[in-house]
Coordinates of C-alpha atoms in Angstrom, one line a residue:
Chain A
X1 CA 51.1 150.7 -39.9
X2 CA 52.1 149.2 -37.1
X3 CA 49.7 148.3 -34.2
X4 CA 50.1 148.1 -30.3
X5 CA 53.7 147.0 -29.0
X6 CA 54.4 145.1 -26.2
X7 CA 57.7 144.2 -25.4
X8 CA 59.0 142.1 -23.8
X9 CA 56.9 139.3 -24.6
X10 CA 57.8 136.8 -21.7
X11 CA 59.8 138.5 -18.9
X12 CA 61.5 136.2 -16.1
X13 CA 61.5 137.5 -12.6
X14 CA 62.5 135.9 -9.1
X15 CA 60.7 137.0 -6.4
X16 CA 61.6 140.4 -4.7
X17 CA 63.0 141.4 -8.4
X18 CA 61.5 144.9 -10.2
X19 CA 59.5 144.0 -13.3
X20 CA 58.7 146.8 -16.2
X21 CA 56.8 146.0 -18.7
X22 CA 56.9 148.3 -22.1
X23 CA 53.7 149.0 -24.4
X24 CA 54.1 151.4 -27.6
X25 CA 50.2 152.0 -28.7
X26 CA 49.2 152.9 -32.3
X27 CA 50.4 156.0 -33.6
X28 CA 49.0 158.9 -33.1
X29 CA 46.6 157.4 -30.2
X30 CA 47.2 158.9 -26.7
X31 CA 44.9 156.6 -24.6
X32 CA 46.6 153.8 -23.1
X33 CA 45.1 150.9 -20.9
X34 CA 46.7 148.1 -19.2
X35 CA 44.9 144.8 -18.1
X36 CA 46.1 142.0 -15.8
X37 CA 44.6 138.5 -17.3
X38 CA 45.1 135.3 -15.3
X39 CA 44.8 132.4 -16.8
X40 CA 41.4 130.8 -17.8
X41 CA 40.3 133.9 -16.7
X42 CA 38.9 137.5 -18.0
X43 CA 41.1 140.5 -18.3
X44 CA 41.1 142.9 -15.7
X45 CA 41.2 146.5 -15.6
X46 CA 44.4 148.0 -13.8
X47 CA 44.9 151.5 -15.1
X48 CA 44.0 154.1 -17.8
X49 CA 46.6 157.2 -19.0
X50 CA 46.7 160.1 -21.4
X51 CA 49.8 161.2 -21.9
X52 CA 51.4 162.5 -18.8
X53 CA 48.3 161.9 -16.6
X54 CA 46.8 159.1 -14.9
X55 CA 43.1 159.3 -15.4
X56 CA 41.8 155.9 -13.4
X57 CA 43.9 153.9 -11.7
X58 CA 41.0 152.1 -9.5
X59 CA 42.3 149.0 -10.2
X60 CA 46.0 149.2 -9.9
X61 CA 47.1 147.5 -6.1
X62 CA 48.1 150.9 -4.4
X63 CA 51.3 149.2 -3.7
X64 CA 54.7 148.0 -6.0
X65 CA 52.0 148.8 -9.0
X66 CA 52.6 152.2 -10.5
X67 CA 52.2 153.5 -14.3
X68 CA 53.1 155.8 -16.2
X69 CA 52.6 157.6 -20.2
X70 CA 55.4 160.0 -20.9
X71 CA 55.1 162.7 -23.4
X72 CA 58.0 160.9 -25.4
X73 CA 58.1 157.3 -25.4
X74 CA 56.0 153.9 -24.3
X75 CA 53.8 153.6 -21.4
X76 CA 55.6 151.5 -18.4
X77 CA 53.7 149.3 -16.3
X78 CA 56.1 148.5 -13.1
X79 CA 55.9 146.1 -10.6
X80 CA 57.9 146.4 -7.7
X81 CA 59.1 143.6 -5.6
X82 CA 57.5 141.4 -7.6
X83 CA 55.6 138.1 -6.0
X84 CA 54.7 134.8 -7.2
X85 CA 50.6 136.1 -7.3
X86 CA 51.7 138.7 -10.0
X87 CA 52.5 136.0 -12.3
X88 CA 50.1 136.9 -15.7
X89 CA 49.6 138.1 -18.7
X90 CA 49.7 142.3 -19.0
X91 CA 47.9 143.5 -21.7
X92 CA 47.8 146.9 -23.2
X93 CA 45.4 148.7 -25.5
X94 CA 45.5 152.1 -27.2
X95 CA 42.9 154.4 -28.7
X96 CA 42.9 157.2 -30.4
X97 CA 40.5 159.1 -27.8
X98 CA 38.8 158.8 -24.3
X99 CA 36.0 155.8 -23.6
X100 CA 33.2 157.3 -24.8
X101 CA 30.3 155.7 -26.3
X102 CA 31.3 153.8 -29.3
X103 CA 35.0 153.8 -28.6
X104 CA 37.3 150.7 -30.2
X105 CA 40.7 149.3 -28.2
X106 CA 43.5 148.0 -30.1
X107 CA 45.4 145.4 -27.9
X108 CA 48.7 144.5 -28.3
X109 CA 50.1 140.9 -27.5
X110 CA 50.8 141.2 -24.1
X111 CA 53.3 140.5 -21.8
X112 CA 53.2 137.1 -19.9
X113 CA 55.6 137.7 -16.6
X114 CA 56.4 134.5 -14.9
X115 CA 57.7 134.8 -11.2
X116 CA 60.4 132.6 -9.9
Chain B
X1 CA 28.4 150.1 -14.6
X2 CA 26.5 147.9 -17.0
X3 CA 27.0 144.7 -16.2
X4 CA 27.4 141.9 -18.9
X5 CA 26.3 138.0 -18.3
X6 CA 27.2 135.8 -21.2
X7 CA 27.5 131.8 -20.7
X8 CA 30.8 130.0 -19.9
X9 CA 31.3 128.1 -22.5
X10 CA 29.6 126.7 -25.8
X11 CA 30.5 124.0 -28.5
X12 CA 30.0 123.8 -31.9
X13 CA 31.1 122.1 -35.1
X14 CA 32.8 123.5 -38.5
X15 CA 30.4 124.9 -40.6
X16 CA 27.4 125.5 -38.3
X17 CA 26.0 128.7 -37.2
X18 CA 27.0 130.2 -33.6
X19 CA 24.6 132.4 -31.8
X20 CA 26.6 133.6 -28.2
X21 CA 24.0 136.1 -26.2
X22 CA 24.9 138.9 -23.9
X23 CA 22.7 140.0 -21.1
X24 CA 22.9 143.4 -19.8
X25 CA 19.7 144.9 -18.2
X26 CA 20.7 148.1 -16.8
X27 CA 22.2 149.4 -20.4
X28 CA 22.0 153.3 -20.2
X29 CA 20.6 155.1 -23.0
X30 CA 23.7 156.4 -24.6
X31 CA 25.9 153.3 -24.4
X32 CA 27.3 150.8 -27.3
X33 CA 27.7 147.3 -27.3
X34 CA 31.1 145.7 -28.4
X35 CA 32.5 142.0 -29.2
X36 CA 35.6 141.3 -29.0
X37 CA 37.5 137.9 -29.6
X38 CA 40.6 136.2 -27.7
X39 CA 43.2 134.2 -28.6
X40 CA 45.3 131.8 -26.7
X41 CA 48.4 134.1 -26.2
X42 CA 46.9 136.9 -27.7
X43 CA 45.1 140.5 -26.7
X44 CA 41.8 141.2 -27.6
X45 CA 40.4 142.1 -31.3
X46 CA 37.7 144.4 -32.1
X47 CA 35.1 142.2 -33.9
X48 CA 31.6 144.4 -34.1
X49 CA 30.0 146.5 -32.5
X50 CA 26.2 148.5 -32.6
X51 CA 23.6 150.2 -31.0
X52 CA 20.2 148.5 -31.7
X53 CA 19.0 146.6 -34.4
X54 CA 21.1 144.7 -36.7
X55 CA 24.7 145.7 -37.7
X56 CA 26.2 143.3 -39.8
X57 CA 30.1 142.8 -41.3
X58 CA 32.6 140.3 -43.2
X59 CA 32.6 138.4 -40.2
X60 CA 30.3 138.4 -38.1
X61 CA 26.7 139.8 -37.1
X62 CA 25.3 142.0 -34.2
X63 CA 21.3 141.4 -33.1
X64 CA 20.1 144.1 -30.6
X65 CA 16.6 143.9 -29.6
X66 CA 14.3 147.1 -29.4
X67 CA 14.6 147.1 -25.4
X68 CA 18.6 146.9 -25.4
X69 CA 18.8 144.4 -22.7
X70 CA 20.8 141.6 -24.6
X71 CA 22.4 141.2 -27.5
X72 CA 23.3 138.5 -29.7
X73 CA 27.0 137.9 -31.4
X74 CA 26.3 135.5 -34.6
X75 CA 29.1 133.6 -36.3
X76 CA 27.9 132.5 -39.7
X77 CA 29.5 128.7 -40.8
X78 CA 32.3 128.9 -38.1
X79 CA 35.5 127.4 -38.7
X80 CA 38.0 125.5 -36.6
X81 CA 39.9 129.3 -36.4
X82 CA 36.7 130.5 -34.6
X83 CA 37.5 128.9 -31.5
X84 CA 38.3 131.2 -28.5
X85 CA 36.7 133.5 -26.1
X86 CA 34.1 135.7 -27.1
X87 CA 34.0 139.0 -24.7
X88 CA 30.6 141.2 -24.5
X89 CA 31.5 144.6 -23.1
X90 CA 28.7 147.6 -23.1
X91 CA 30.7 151.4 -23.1
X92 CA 29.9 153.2 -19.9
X93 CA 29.4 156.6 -20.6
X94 CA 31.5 159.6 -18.3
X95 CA 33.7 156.7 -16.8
X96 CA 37.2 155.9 -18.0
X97 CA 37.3 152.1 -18.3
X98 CA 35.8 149.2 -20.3
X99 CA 35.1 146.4 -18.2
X100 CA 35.5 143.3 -19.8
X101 CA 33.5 139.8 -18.3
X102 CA 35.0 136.9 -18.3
X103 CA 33.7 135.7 -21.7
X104 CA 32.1 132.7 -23.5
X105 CA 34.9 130.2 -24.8
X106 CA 33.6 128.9 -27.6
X107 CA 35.4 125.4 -29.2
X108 CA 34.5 124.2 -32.4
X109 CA 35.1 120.6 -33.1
X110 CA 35.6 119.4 -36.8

């Protein structure tokens, strides 16, 4: 039964460079959130998907930030021209249904991008 | 949004008892209250979570007082494992994010 998969779990990127950042969630769950975590710091919300539809992105950047949950496959998280400030840790969490009350994320390890 | 306080940071040793409160005074009626733990290098795990009184499991227990406007995370005999943040998140009903705070870090010392 395997849980939330993140992969890869440190990606390299110089500055300029496309980063994508993979996240499988748990089967069968069809929520999938992603959070930005500096360190020493909290997590941040950055976006929230269903399958095929982006349902809050309010705190994505507008720009080189974009996401997406295909009906076959992982969520992507990608960064365009990526710059030294997006260095982090990405999260990603899946449930099996929307936020409501009483709802429980599974995270997976996360994805620490260092940029060159 | 209901917004959570927690402290920074607390200290403890092996073995003692750790009581981390959450503040949230505009809970709304329908929301639940969560804790979740973080590891260095790790993503969050679901710990406990309730709605008022006293919910209680193999690892930790939930206090939630008849007004709702804190709550209080308590670690039984922690161990050295126990150290790492400690996040309070309340659910927000008809929205579609959990905000998580920035945590308590709690280190426990042998």
């Amino acid at each position: 039964n395997a849980g939330v998969m993140q992969n890869p779990r440190h990606l390299v990127r110089r500055r300029g460079q496309e980063a994508r950042l993979r996240c499988s969630p748990v089967k069968g769950h069809s929520h999938v959130y992603w959070y930005r975590q500096l360190p020493e710091e909290g997590l941040k919300f950055m976006v929230y998907l269903q399958k095929e539809n982006i349902i809050d992105e309010s705190g994505m950047p507008k720009e080189r930030f974009s996401a997406e949950f295909p009906k076959e496959g992982p969520s992507i998280l990608r960064i365009q021209q990526v710059v030294r400030g997006d260095s982090a840790a990405y999260f990603c969490a899946s449930s099996p249904s929307g936020p409501s009350t009483g709802e429980k994320l599974f995270f997976g390890s996360g994805t620490q991008l260092s940029v060159l | 949004l209901a917004k959570t306080t927690q402290p920074i940071s607390m200290d403890s040793y092996e073995g003692q008892e750790v009581n981390i409160t959450c503040s949230h005074n505009n809970i709304a009626t329908n929301d639940y209250i969560t804790w979740y733990q973080q590891f260095p290098s790790q993503g969050p795990r679901f710990i406990i979570q309730g709605y008022k009184t006293k919910v209680t499991n193999e690892v930790a227990s939930l206090f939630i007082p008849a007004d709702r406007k804190s709550s209080t995370l308590s670690l039984p005999r922690v161990s050295l494992s126990d150290t790492a943040v400690y996040y309070c998140l309340v659910g927000v009903v008809n929205t579609d994010k959990l905000i998580f705070g920035t945590g308590t870090r709690l280190q426990v010392f042998p």
